[in-house]
Coordinates of C-alpha atoms and ligand atoms in Angstrom, one line a residue:
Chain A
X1 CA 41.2 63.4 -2.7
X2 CA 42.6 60.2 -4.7
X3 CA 46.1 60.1 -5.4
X4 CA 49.0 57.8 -5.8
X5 CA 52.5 57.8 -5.6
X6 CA 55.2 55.5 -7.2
X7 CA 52.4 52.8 -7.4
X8 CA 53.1 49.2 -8.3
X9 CA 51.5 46.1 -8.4
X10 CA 53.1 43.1 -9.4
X11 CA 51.2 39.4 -9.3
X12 CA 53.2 36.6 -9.1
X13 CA 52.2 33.2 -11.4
X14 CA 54.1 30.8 -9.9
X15 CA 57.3 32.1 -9.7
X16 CA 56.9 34.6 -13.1
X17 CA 56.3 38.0 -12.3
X18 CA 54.1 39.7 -14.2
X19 CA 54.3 43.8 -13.6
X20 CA 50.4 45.2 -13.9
X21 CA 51.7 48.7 -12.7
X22 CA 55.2 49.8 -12.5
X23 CA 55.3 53.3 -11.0
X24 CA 52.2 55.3 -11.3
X25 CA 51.6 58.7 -9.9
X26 CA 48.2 60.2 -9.7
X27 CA 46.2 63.0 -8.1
X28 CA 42.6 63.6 -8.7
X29 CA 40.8 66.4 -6.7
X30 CA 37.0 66.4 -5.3
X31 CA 34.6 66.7 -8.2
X32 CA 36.8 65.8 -10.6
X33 CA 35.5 63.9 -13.2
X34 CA 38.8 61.9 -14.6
X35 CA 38.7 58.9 -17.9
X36 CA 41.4 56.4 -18.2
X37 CA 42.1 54.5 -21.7
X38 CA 44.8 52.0 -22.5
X39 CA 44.8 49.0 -24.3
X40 CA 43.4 45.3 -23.0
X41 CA 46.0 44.2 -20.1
X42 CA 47.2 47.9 -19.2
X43 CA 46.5 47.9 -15.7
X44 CA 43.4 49.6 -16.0
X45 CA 41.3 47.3 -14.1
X46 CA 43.9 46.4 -11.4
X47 CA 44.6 50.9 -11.3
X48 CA 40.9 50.9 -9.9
X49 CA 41.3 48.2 -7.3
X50 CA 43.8 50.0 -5.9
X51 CA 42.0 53.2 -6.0
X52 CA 39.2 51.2 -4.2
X53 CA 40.9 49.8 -1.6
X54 CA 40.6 46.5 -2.5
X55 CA 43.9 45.3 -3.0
X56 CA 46.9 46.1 -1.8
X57 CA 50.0 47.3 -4.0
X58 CA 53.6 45.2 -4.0
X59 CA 54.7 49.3 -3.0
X60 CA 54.0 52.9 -3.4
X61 CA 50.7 54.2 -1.7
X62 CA 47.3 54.9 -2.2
X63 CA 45.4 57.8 -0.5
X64 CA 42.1 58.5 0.1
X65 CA 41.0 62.1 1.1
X66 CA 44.5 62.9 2.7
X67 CA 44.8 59.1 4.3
X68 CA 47.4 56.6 3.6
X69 CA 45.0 53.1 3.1
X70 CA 47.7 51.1 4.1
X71 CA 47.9 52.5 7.2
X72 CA 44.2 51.8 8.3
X73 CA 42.6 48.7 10.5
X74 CA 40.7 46.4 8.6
X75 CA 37.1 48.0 10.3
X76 CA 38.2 51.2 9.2
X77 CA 39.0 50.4 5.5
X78 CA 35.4 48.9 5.5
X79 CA 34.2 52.1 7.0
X80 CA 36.0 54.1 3.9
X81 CA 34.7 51.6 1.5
X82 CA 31.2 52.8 2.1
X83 CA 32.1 56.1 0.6
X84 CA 33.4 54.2 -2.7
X85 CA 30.9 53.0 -5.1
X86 CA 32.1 50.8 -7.7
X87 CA 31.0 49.3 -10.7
X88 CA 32.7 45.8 -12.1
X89 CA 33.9 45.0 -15.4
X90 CA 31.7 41.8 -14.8
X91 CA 29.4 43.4 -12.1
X92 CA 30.2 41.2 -9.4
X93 CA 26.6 40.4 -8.6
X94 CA 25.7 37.9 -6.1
X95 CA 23.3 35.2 -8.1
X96 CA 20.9 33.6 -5.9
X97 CA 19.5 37.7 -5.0
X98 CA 17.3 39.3 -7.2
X99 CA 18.0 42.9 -8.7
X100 CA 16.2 44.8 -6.5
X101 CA 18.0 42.5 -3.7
X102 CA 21.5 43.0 -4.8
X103 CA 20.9 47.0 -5.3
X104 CA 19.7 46.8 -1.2
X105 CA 22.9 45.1 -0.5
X106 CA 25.1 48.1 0.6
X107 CA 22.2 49.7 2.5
X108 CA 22.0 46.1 4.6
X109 CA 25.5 46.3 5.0
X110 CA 25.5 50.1 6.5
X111 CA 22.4 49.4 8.6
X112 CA 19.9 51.4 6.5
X113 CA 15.9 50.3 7.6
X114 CA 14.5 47.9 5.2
X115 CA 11.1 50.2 4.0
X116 CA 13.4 52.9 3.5
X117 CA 16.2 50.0 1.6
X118 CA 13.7 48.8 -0.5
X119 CA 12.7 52.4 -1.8
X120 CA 15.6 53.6 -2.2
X121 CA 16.2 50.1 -4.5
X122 CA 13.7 50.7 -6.2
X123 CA 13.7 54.3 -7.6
X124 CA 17.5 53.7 -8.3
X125 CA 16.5 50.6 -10.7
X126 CA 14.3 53.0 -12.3
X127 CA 16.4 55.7 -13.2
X128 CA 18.6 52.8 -15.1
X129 CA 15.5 51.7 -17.0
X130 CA 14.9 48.9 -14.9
X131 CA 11.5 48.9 -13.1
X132 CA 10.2 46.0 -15.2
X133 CA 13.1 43.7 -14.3
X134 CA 13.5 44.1 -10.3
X135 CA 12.9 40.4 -9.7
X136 CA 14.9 39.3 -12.0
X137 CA 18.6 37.5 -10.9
X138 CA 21.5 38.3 -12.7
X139 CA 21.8 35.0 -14.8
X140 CA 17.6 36.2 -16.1
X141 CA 18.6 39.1 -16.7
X142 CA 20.9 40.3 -20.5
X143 CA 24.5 41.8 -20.7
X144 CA 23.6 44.8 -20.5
X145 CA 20.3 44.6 -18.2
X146 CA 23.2 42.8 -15.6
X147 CA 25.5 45.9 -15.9
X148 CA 22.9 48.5 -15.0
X149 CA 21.9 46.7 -12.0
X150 CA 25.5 47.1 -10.8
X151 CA 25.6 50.9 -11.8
X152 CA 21.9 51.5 -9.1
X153 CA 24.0 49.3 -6.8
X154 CA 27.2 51.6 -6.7
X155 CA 25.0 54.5 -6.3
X156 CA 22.6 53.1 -3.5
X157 CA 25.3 54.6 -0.2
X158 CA 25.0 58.1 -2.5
X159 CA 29.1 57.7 -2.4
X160 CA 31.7 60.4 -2.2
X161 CA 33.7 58.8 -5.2
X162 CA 32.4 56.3 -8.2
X163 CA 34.8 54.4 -9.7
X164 CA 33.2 52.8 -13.1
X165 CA 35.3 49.9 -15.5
X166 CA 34.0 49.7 -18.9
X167 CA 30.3 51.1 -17.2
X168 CA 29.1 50.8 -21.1
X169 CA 30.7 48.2 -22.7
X170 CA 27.6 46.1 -22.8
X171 CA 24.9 49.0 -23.7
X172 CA 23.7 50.3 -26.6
X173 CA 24.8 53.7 -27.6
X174 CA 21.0 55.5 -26.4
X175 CA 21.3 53.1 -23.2
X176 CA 24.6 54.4 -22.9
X177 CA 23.9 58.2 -23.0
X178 CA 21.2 58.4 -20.6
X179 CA 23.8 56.4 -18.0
X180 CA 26.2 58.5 -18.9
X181 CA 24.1 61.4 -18.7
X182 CA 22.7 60.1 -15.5
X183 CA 26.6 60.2 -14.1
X184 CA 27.5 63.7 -15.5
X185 CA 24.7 65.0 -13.5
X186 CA 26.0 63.2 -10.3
X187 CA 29.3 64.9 -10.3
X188 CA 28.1 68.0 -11.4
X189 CA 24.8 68.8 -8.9
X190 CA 26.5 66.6 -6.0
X191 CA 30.0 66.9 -6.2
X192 CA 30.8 63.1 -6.9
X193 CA 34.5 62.3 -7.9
X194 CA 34.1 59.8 -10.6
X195 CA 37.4 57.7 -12.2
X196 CA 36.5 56.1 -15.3
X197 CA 37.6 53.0 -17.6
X198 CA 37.0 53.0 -20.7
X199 CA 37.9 51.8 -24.6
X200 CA 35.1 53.8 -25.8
X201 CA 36.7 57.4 -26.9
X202 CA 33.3 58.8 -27.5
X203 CA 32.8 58.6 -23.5
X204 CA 35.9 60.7 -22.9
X205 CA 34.0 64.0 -23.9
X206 CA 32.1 63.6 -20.2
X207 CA 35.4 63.8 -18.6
X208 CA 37.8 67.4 -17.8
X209 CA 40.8 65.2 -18.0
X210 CA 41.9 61.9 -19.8
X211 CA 44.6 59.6 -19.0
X212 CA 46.4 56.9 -21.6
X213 CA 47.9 53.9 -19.0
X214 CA 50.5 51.6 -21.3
X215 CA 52.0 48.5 -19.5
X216 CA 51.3 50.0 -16.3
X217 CA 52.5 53.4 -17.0
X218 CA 50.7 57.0 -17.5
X219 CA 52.3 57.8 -20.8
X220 CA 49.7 60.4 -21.8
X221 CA 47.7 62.9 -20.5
X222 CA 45.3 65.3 -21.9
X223 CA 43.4 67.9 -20.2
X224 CA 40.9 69.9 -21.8
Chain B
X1 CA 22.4 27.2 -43.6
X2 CA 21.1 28.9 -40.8
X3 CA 17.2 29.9 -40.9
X4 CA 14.5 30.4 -38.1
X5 CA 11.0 30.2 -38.9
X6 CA 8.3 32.3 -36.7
X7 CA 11.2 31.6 -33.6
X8 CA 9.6 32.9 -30.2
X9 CA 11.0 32.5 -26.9
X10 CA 9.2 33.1 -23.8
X11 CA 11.1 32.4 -20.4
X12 CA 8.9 32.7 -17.2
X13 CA 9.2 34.3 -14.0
X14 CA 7.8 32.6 -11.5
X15 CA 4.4 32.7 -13.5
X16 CA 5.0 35.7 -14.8
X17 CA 6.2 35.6 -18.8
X18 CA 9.2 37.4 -20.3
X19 CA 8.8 37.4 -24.2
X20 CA 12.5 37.4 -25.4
X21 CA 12.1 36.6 -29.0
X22 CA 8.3 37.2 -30.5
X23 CA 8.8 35.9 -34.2
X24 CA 11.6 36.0 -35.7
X25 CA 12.0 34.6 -39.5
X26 CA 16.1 34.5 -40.5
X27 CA 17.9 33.0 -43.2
X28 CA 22.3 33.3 -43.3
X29 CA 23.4 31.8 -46.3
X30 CA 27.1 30.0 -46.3
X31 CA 30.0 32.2 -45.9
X32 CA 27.5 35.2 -44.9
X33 CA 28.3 37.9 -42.3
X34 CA 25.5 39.0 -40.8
X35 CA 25.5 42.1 -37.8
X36 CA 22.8 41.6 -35.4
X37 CA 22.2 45.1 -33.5
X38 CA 19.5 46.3 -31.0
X39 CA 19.3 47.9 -27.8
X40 CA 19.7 46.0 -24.4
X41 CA 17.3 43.7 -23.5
X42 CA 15.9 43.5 -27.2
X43 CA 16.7 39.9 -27.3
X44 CA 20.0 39.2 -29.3
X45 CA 21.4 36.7 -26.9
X46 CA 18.8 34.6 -26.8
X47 CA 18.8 34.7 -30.3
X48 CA 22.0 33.3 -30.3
X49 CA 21.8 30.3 -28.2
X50 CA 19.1 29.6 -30.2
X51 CA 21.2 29.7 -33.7
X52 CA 24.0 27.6 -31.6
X53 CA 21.2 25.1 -30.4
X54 CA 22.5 25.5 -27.0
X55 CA 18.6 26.6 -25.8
X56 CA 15.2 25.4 -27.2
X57 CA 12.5 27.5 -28.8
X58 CA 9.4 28.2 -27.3
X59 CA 7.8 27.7 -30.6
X60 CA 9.0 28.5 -34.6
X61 CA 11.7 26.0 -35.6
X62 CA 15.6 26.4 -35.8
X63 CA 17.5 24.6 -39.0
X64 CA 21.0 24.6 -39.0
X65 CA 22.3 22.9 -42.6
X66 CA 18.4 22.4 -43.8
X67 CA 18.0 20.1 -40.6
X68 CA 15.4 21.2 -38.0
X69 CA 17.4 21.1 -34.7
X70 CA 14.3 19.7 -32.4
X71 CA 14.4 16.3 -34.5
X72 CA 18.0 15.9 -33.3
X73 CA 19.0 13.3 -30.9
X74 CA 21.0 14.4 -27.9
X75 CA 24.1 12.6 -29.2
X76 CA 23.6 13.8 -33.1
X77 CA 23.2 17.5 -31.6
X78 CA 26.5 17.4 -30.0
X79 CA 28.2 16.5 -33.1
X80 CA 26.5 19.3 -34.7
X81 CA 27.6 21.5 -32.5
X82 CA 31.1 20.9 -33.2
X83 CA 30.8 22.6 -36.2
X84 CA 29.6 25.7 -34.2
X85 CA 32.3 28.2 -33.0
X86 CA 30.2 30.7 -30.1
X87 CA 31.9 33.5 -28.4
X88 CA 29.7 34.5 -25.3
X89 CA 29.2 37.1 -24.0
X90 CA 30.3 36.7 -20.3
X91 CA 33.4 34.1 -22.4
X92 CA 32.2 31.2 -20.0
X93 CA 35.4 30.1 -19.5
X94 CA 36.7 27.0 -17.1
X95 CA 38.0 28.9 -14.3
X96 CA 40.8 26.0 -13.0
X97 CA 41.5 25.7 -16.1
X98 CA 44.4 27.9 -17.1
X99 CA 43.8 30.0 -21.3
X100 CA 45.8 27.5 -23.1
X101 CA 43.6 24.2 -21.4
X102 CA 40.8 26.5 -22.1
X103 CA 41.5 26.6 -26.0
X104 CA 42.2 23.1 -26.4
X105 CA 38.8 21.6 -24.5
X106 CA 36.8 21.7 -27.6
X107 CA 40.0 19.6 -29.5
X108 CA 39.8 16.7 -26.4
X109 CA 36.1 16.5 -26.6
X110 CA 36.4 15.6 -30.3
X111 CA 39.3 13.2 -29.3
X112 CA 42.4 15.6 -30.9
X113 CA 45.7 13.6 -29.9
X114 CA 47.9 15.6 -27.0
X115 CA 50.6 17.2 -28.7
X116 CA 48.5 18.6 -31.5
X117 CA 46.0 19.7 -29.2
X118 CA 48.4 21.7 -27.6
X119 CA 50.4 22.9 -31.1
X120 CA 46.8 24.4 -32.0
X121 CA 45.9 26.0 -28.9
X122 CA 49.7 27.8 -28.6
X123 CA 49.5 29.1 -32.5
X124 CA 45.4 30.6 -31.8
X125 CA 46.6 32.2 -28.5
X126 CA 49.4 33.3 -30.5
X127 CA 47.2 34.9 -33.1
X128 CA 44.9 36.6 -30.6
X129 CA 48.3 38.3 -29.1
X130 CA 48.6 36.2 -25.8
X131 CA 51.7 34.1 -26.2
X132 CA 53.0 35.4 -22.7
X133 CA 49.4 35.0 -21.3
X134 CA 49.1 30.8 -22.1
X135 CA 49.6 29.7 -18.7
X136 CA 47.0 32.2 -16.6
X137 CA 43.8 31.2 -15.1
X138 CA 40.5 33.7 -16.1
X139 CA 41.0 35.0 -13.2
X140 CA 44.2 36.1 -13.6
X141 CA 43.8 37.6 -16.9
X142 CA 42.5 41.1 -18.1
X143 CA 38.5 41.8 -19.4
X144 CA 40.0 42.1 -22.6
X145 CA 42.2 38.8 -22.4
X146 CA 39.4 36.7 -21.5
X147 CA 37.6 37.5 -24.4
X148 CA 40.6 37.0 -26.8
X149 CA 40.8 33.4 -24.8
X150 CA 37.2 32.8 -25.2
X151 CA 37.5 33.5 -29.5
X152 CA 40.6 31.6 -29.8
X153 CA 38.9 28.5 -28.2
X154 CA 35.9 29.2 -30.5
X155 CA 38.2 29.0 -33.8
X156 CA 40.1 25.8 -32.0
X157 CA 37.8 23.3 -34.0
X158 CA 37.9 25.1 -37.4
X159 CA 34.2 25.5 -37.5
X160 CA 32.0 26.3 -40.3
X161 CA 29.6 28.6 -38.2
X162 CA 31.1 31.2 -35.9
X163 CA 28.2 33.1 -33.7
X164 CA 30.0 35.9 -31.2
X165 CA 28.3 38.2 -28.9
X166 CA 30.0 41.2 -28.0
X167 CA 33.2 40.3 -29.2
X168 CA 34.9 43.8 -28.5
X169 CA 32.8 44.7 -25.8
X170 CA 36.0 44.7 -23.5
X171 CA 38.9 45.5 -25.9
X172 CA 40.5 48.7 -27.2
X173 CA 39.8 49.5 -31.2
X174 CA 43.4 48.9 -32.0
X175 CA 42.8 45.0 -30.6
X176 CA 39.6 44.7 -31.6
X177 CA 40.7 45.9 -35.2
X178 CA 43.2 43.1 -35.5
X179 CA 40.5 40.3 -34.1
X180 CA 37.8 41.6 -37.1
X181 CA 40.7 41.6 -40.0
X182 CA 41.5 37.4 -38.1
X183 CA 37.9 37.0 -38.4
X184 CA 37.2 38.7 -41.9
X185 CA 39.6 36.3 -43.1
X186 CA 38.4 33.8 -42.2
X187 CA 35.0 34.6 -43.5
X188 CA 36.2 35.4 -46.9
X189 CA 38.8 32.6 -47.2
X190 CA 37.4 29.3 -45.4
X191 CA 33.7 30.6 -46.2
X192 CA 33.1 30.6 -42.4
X193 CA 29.3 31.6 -41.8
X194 CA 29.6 34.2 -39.5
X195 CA 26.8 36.3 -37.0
X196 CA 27.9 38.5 -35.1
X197 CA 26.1 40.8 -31.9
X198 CA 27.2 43.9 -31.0
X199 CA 26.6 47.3 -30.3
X200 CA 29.5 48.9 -31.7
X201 CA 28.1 50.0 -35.3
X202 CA 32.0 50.5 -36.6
X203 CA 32.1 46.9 -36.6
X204 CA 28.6 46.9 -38.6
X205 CA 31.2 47.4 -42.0
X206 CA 32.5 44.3 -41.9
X207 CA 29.2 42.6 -42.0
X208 CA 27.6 42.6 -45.7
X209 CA 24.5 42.7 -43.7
X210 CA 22.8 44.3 -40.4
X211 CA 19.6 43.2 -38.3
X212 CA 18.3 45.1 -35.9
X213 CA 16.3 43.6 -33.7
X214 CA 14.0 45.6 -30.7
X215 CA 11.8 43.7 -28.2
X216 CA 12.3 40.4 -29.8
X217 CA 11.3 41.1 -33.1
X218 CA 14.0 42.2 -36.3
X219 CA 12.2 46.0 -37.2
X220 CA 14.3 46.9 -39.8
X221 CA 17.1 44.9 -42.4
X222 CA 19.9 46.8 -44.6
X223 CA 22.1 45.2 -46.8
X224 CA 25.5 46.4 -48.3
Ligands
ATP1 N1 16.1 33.3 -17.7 C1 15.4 34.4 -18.0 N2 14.3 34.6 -17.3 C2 13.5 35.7 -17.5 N3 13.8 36.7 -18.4 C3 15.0 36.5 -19.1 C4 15.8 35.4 -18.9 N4 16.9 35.5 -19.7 C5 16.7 36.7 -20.4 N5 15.6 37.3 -20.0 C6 15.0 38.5 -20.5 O1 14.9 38.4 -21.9 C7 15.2 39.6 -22.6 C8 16.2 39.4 -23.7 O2 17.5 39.0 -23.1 P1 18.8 38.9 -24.1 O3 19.9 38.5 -23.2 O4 18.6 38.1 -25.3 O5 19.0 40.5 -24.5 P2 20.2 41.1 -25.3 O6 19.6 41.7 -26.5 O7 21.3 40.2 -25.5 O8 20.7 42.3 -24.4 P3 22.1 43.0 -24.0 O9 22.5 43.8 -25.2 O10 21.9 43.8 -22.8 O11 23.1 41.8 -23.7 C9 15.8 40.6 -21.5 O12 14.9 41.6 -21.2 C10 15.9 39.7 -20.2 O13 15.5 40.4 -19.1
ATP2 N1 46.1 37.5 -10.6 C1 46.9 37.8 -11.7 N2 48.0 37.1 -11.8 C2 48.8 37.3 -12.9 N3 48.6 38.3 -13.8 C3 47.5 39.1 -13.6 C4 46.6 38.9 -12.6 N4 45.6 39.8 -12.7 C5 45.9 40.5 -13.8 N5 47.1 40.1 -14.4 C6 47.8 40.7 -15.5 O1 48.0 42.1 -15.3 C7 47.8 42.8 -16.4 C8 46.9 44.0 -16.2 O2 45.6 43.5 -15.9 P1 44.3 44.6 -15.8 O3 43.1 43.7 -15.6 O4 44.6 45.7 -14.9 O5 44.2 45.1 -17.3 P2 43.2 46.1 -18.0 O6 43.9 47.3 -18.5 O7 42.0 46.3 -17.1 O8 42.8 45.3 -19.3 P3 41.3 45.1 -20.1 O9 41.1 46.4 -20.8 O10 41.6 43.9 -21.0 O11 40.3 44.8 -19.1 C9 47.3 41.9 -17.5 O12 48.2 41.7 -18.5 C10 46.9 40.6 -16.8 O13 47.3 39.4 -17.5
MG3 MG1 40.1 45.6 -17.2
MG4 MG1 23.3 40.0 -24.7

């Protein structure tokens, strides 16, 4: 359902090239819960914004469930999006709305009515230990408070795929096990294919397969 | 050299009070490594801008080199706080700014001349293992390589206090294993005071002592 071929991105400072991914081929299949590790500047973080449709690569492609991204309108990559849910590195939240606000954010977007928006805000910020903070904006809110806001937010459109970068780097470790045991239950009882970023070796055990990314390269992978 | 006394912190919400730090009594002697852990939320950030005088105390006191910090001037607080080295947690770094005009900002505030402004910044981006990053803006850097921007900018003025939050949250254990040994040495050689947040308890061994602090208040102490 996520796979692709011969990917590369390369951003351009100036006029110095720098290569974030030089040729990476990748296939994940529906369900499939796959980890990705590498060391800082790998291409890790740039991997899932192609994944996500957010950027586009300097060449090789990206599909999504059978569909070659490049080849879709702009209304109709927006349309895919809504099946992606993503968590940040660095969250991404908007500052002047509150939690609760900024989880509603993709149901406002997809039309959802605002009773049922607000509900649905508000049970996700309590399975992330959050009902005590919902009116809270991100820059009142801790490191790690901040990044479980933007876990309820990438779950709010229940999305086919979750794509998660470094989704405990700012949690405790008993924080991080009910998350993570939160997200093992989402691709397990509703089917959820889940790409994950991580350092953190421990969090690979929640994953069938693991990949190691090296200056923009697969150069490992282990399945169990 | 750094001590709280009875240190509580209350921010409020609307009118609706959030107790972040409820009493908390802390002595660092010089050249001491201290850990700070404790879940999210429990109040270790705040702690920190606290120790780094960068926020004021609801009530308790705050000394920093047996002077109480709220006696301070606004001027005479500033030049204390040259001596303080803070990584945050989210790096706050300039974002038009590219990493090497990052590192050097704390040597033009204190009047460095150019060139060795510019000498410095090159050999601590060097020693954090971005030589080939210097010229980047934040935003076109890694997680990981803004944090390693935000420490080398934080060692730029030699200080004799060094507080850092997080400071692997976002890096790999084979980086984040050569930034402890830069900072260990530090510690043991120049007698840098250092505290350090995280929630990573491998890094707890290089401290000679842990806090952990839960719901604003240290519960428990252990010392090498
Ligand atoms: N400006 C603010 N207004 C209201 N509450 C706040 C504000 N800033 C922080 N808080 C609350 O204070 C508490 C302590 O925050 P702090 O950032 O110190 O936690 P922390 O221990 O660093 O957590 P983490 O490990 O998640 O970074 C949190 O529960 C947070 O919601
Ligand atoms: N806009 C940009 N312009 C130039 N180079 C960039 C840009 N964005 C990223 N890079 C470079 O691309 C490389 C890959 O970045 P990426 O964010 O994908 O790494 P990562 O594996 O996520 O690292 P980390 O674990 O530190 O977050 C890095 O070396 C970075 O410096
Ligand atoms: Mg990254
Ligand atoms: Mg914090």
């Amino acid at each position: 359902v996520l796979e692709t071929e011969s990917l590369q991105k390369r951003y351009l400072l100036g006029n110095v090239p720098v290569d974030a991914l030089c040729g990476v081929d990748l296939a994940v299949s529906k369900g499939e819960f796959l980890t990705v590790l590498g060391p800082s500047g790998s291409g890790k973080s740039t991997l899932l914004n192609m994944l996500a449709a957010l950027d586009t690569p300097t060449s090789g492609t990206v599909r999504i469930a059978g569909t070659d991204v490049s080849t879709l309108s702009d209304s109709q990559r927006s349309l895919l999006r809504r099946k992606i849910g993503i968590v940040f590195q660095f969250f991404n939240l908007i500052g002047r709305l509150d939690a609760r606000e900024n989880v509603e954010l993709p149901l406002s977007i997809s039309n959802t009515p605002r009773l049922e928006r607000k509900k649905k805000a508000e049970e996700l910020l309590e399975l992330v230990g959050l009902n005590d903070r919902m009116h809270h904006r991100p820059n009142e809110l801790s490191g790690g408070e901040r990044q479980r806001v933007a876990l309820a937010r990438a779950l709010a459109p229940n999305p086919q795929y979750l794509l998660m970068d470094e989704p405990t780097g700012n949690i405790d470790s008993k924080t991080a096990k009910e998350l993570m045991d939160l997200v093992e239950t989402l691709n397990k009882e509703r089917e959820v294919t889940i790409v994950m970023v991580t350092h953190d070796r421990s969090l690979a055990k929640y994953a069938r397969r693991t990949l190691h990314l090296l200056d923009g390269k697969i150069v490992k992978e282990v399945s169990k």
